[in-house]
Short mmCIF file of C-alpha atoms and ligand atoms in Angstrom, two decimals:
data_model
loop_
_atom_site.label_atom_id
_atom_site.label_comp_id
_atom_site.label_asym_id
_atom_site.label_seq_id
_atom_site.Cartn_x
_atom_site.Cartn_y
_atom_site.Cartn_z
CA MET A 1 -21.57 29.42 -14.77
CA LYS A 2 -20.37 27.93 -17.92
CA PRO A 3 -16.70 26.71 -17.65
CA GLN A 4 -14.12 29.22 -18.51
CA PRO A 5 -11.65 28.16 -21.37
CA CYS A 6 -8.65 26.79 -19.11
CA ARG A 7 -5.51 29.23 -20.42
CA GLU A 8 -2.84 27.90 -18.03
CA GLY A 9 -3.56 24.20 -18.68
CA PRO A 10 -0.52 21.37 -19.47
CA ARG A 11 -0.88 21.80 -23.52
CA ASP A 12 -0.15 26.01 -23.16
CA LEU A 13 3.04 25.37 -20.93
CA MET A 14 4.47 22.84 -23.56
CA PRO A 15 6.41 23.31 -26.13
CA LYS A 16 5.30 23.32 -29.77
CA THR A 17 5.42 19.71 -31.22
CA LEU A 18 6.69 19.06 -34.74
CA ASP A 19 5.00 15.77 -36.91
CA GLY A 20 6.68 12.67 -35.40
CA GLN A 21 8.04 14.30 -32.41
CA ILE A 22 6.87 13.61 -28.68
CA THR A 23 6.35 16.02 -25.76
CA MET A 24 7.39 14.51 -22.79
CA GLU A 25 6.07 16.03 -19.44
CA LYS A 26 7.04 14.50 -16.08
CA THR A 27 4.92 15.54 -13.09
CA PRO A 28 4.43 12.69 -10.30
CA SER A 29 1.56 14.39 -8.48
CA TYR A 30 -0.75 14.37 -11.72
CA PHE A 31 -1.50 10.74 -10.37
CA VAL A 32 -3.26 11.43 -7.11
CA THR A 33 -4.70 14.97 -8.91
CA LYS A 34 -8.09 14.08 -8.59
CA ASP A 35 -8.97 16.90 -12.00
CA ALA A 36 -5.57 15.74 -14.06
CA PRO A 37 -7.61 12.70 -15.32
CA ALA A 38 -10.77 14.33 -16.90
CA ARG A 39 -8.53 17.97 -17.68
CA ILE A 40 -5.87 15.50 -19.84
CA SER A 41 -8.33 13.64 -21.84
CA ALA A 42 -10.52 16.79 -22.71
CA MET A 43 -6.81 18.56 -23.96
CA SER A 44 -6.44 15.42 -26.30
CA ASN A 45 -7.49 11.54 -26.43
CA GLU A 46 -3.94 10.45 -27.96
CA THR A 47 -2.19 11.43 -24.53
CA ARG A 48 -0.18 8.19 -23.13
CA LEU A 49 0.47 7.97 -19.41
CA ILE A 50 3.63 6.21 -17.98
CA VAL A 51 3.27 5.24 -14.48
CA VAL A 52 6.54 4.61 -12.44
CA VAL A 53 5.28 2.47 -9.70
CA ARG A 54 7.06 0.23 -6.72
CA ASP A 55 6.17 -1.39 -3.31
CA PRO A 56 3.89 1.10 -1.70
CA VAL A 57 6.16 0.52 1.36
CA THR A 58 9.14 1.30 -0.18
CA ARG A 59 7.51 4.23 -1.33
CA ALA A 60 6.21 5.62 2.08
CA ILE A 61 10.03 5.26 3.39
CA SER A 62 11.21 7.00 0.25
CA ASP A 63 8.44 10.18 0.79
CA TYR A 64 9.50 10.33 4.46
CA THR A 65 13.32 10.37 3.52
CA GLN A 66 12.83 13.27 0.87
CA THR A 67 10.66 14.57 3.70
CA LEU A 68 13.39 14.43 6.26
CA SER A 69 15.98 15.94 3.91
CA LYS A 70 14.38 19.00 4.14
CA ARG A 71 12.90 18.94 7.61
CA PRO A 72 15.39 17.16 9.52
CA ASP A 73 12.72 18.04 12.60
CA ILE A 74 9.98 15.62 11.92
CA PRO A 75 9.04 12.55 13.76
CA PRO A 76 10.13 9.13 13.45
CA PHE A 77 8.10 7.64 10.74
CA GLU A 78 6.95 4.76 12.89
CA ASN A 79 5.33 7.65 15.17
CA LEU A 80 3.56 9.06 11.80
CA ALA A 81 2.56 5.81 10.36
CA PHE A 82 -0.03 4.96 12.88
CA LYS A 83 -3.51 6.72 14.27
CA ASN A 84 -2.87 4.52 17.04
CA ARG A 85 -0.18 2.20 17.04
CA THR A 86 -1.01 -0.03 19.91
CA ARG A 87 -3.93 -1.36 18.03
CA GLY A 88 -2.10 -1.27 14.52
CA LEU A 89 -4.08 1.49 12.86
CA ILE A 90 -2.44 3.05 9.64
CA ASN A 91 -2.82 6.88 9.53
CA THR A 92 -4.32 6.99 6.18
CA SER A 93 -4.37 10.52 6.20
CA TRP A 94 -0.51 10.97 6.12
CA SER A 95 0.36 11.56 2.40
CA ALA A 96 2.92 9.21 2.22
CA ILE A 97 0.63 6.12 3.18
CA GLN A 98 -2.32 7.38 1.38
CA ILE A 99 -0.41 8.02 -1.95
CA GLY A 100 0.86 4.32 -1.68
CA ILE A 101 -3.15 3.33 -2.35
CA TYR A 102 -2.57 3.21 -5.79
CA ALA A 103 -5.74 1.28 -7.01
CA LYS A 104 -7.95 4.35 -5.72
CA TYR A 105 -5.98 6.39 -7.74
CA LEU A 106 -6.15 4.16 -10.63
CA GLU A 107 -9.82 3.87 -10.29
CA ASN A 108 -10.25 8.06 -11.32
CA TRP A 109 -7.93 7.69 -14.06
CA LEU A 110 -9.88 4.81 -15.68
CA LEU A 111 -12.80 7.20 -15.62
CA SER A 112 -11.17 9.11 -18.38
CA ILE A 113 -8.87 7.42 -20.01
CA PRO A 114 -8.63 3.96 -21.49
CA ILE A 115 -6.44 1.79 -19.51
CA ARG A 116 -4.26 0.84 -23.19
CA ASN A 117 -3.08 4.40 -22.62
CA ILE A 118 -1.30 3.94 -19.93
CA LEU A 119 2.13 1.74 -19.13
CA PHE A 120 2.78 1.00 -15.77
CA VAL A 121 6.55 0.51 -14.88
CA SER A 122 7.95 -1.54 -12.16
CA GLY A 123 10.14 0.80 -9.92
CA GLU A 124 12.19 -2.67 -9.09
CA ARG A 125 12.74 -3.04 -12.27
CA LEU A 126 13.71 0.00 -13.76
CA ILE A 127 16.66 -0.65 -11.11
CA THR A 128 17.35 -3.96 -11.61
CA ASP A 129 17.00 -4.42 -15.57
CA PRO A 130 16.37 -0.49 -16.40
CA SER A 131 16.88 -1.41 -20.30
CA GLY A 132 14.35 -3.98 -20.27
CA GLU A 133 11.62 -1.13 -18.40
CA LEU A 134 12.95 1.11 -21.01
CA GLY A 135 12.53 -1.18 -23.83
CA ARG A 136 8.54 -1.47 -22.85
CA VAL A 137 8.50 2.16 -22.64
CA GLN A 138 9.61 2.69 -25.87
CA ASP A 139 7.43 -0.11 -27.35
CA PHE A 140 4.26 1.93 -25.56
CA LEU A 141 5.58 4.90 -27.40
CA GLY A 142 5.98 3.26 -30.93
CA LEU A 143 9.52 4.32 -30.68
CA LYS A 144 12.09 1.83 -32.19
CA ARG A 145 14.27 0.44 -29.36
CA ILE A 146 17.29 2.63 -29.39
CA ILE A 147 18.24 2.65 -25.41
CA THR A 148 19.29 -0.84 -24.48
CA ASP A 149 21.38 -2.50 -22.20
CA LYS A 150 24.52 -1.10 -23.71
CA HIS A 151 23.66 2.34 -22.79
CA PHE A 152 23.68 1.39 -18.81
CA TYR A 153 26.53 0.33 -16.42
CA PHE A 154 25.86 -0.71 -12.54
CA ASN A 155 27.67 2.05 -10.45
CA LYS A 156 28.68 0.11 -7.29
CA THR A 157 29.45 3.96 -5.33
CA LYS A 158 25.95 5.03 -6.10
CA GLY A 159 24.26 1.53 -5.83
CA PHE A 160 22.32 2.08 -8.96
CA PRO A 161 22.28 1.58 -13.02
CA CYS A 162 24.08 4.55 -14.37
CA LEU A 163 24.20 5.58 -18.34
CA LYS A 164 27.66 4.96 -19.70
CA LYS A 165 26.95 8.56 -21.92
CA ALA A 166 25.10 11.36 -20.74
CA GLU A 167 23.24 13.09 -23.77
CA GLY A 168 25.66 15.07 -25.62
CA SER A 169 28.49 14.22 -23.34
CA SER A 170 30.99 11.10 -23.69
CA LYS A 171 30.73 11.06 -19.54
CA PRO A 172 28.91 8.35 -17.63
CA HIS A 173 25.86 9.80 -15.63
CA CYS A 174 24.33 9.03 -12.43
CA LEU A 175 20.85 10.39 -11.28
CA GLY A 176 21.67 13.11 -8.62
CA LYS A 177 21.82 13.20 -5.23
CA THR A 178 18.07 13.48 -4.77
CA LYS A 179 17.65 9.74 -6.37
CA GLY A 180 18.61 6.71 -4.78
CA ARG A 181 19.01 8.19 -0.97
CA THR A 182 19.93 6.03 1.99
CA HIS A 183 16.61 5.23 3.82
CA PRO A 184 16.17 5.40 7.48
CA ASN A 185 15.90 1.75 9.48
CA ILE A 186 12.70 1.24 10.02
CA ASP A 187 11.01 -0.85 12.85
CA GLN A 188 9.96 -4.00 10.67
CA GLU A 189 6.80 -4.64 12.44
CA VAL A 190 5.81 -1.63 11.58
CA VAL A 191 6.99 -2.53 7.93
CA GLN A 192 4.93 -5.80 8.44
CA ARG A 193 2.20 -3.83 9.50
CA LEU A 194 2.08 -1.60 6.49
CA HIS A 195 2.55 -4.99 4.20
CA GLU A 196 -0.53 -6.07 5.37
CA PHE A 197 -2.35 -2.42 5.50
CA TYR A 198 -1.87 -2.57 1.74
CA ARG A 199 -2.30 -6.06 0.29
CA PRO A 200 -5.43 -5.92 -0.86
CA PHE A 201 -5.14 -2.49 -2.59
CA ASN A 202 -2.01 -3.88 -4.17
CA LEU A 203 -3.65 -7.30 -5.20
CA LYS A 204 -7.07 -4.60 -6.77
CA PHE A 205 -4.18 -2.90 -8.18
CA TYR A 206 -2.54 -5.92 -10.14
CA GLN A 207 -5.92 -7.32 -11.11
CA MET A 208 -6.68 -3.99 -12.70
CA THR A 209 -3.34 -3.59 -14.43
CA GLY A 210 -3.04 -7.19 -15.22
CA TYR A 211 0.25 -7.66 -13.83
CA ASN A 212 1.58 -8.73 -10.11
CA PHE A 213 3.97 -6.19 -9.35
CA GLY A 214 5.50 -8.99 -6.95
CA TRP A 215 5.06 -6.63 -3.90
CA ASP A 216 3.12 -9.47 -1.64
CA ASN A 217 5.75 -12.16 -1.94
CA SER A 218 3.34 -13.91 -4.43
CA LYS A 219 4.55 -15.52 -8.07
CA ARG A 220 5.50 -12.61 -10.12
CA THR A 221 3.85 -12.75 -13.84
CA ASP A 222 5.44 -10.73 -16.71
CA ILE A 223 3.29 -8.10 -18.68
N1 PPS B 319 19.34 4.79 -12.05
C1 PPS B 319 18.49 4.89 -10.65
N2 PPS B 319 19.27 6.00 -9.69
C2 PPS B 319 18.99 6.43 -8.59
N3 PPS B 319 17.72 6.55 -8.00
C3 PPS B 319 16.78 5.36 -9.19
C4 PPS B 319 17.41 4.63 -10.55
N4 PPS B 319 16.48 3.96 -10.72
C5 PPS B 319 15.25 4.39 -9.70
N5 PPS B 319 15.60 4.88 -8.73
C6 PPS B 319 14.62 5.32 -7.51
O1 PPS B 319 14.26 6.75 -8.09
C7 PPS B 319 13.70 7.52 -6.68
C8 PPS B 319 13.36 8.49 -6.81
O2 PPS B 319 12.59 8.91 -7.87
P1 PPS B 319 11.54 10.15 -6.85
O3 PPS B 319 10.72 9.66 -6.49
O4 PPS B 319 12.36 10.65 -6.57
O5 PPS B 319 11.07 10.28 -8.49
S1 PPS B 319 9.89 11.49 -8.45
O6 PPS B 319 9.53 12.00 -7.54
O7 PPS B 319 8.68 10.40 -8.99
O8 PPS B 319 10.00 12.43 -10.10
C9 PPS B 319 14.53 6.82 -5.53
O9 PPS B 319 14.36 6.27 -4.61
P2 PPS B 319 14.98 6.55 -3.34
O10 PPS B 319 16.02 5.10 -3.21
O11 PPS B 319 13.97 6.78 -1.91
O12 PPS B 319 16.11 7.76 -3.28
C10 PPS B 319 15.57 5.03 -6.34
O13 PPS B 319 15.31 4.20 -5.29
#
């Protein structure tokens, strides 16, 4: 059977772009969607990807916190994270755990997209140095560095950097309530076991991207 033309592909859903304009689309789940790389590559070989990654252990806890906010009756993180806690067997079929195996997903992307077309942004540095990370984003997209540290301030109440002025307004703007939630306290032994679990995958990811994200307490190097 011949493949049918894809009608509702990402391109059909995007606004028309004039020369000199860049259209951006943000769908975090693309990173872990098997067919996304080939479909995006078939759509245009000029597509650039920006992937924000954070320590997979924190990511798993953040993912759990998000689910917990919608379904407060779910079991504790510690129960979901293991297939067998006594034996320290991690439940890799739980999506919160699986998505953090970044190297596995990146391998699939690299079958369709050259690594030079992918920018990896450190989720940790996006918080500690938002203008630095956004500087890299602007360079990667071939844009003039318009956004600088002058645009941000640290909001103590939110506990995160916020914009001094939102676009089209003179008022400060922080991200909404669903960004920067307080995480539940997780048993430190479980956190430790998860760090051990991710370590080889993280090291592979550092090798593939050429950047040590510093999630394994080893020396961090700049891109
Ligand atoms: N400036 C600023 N303000 C608030 N939050 C910030 C900021 N920069 C990065 N972060 C981190 O972004 C995390 C939420 O992103 P999401 O996981 O919802 O992103 S997405 O679902 O992939 O779109 C969110 O994760 P949680 O802390 O677990 O809520 C934040 O840690």
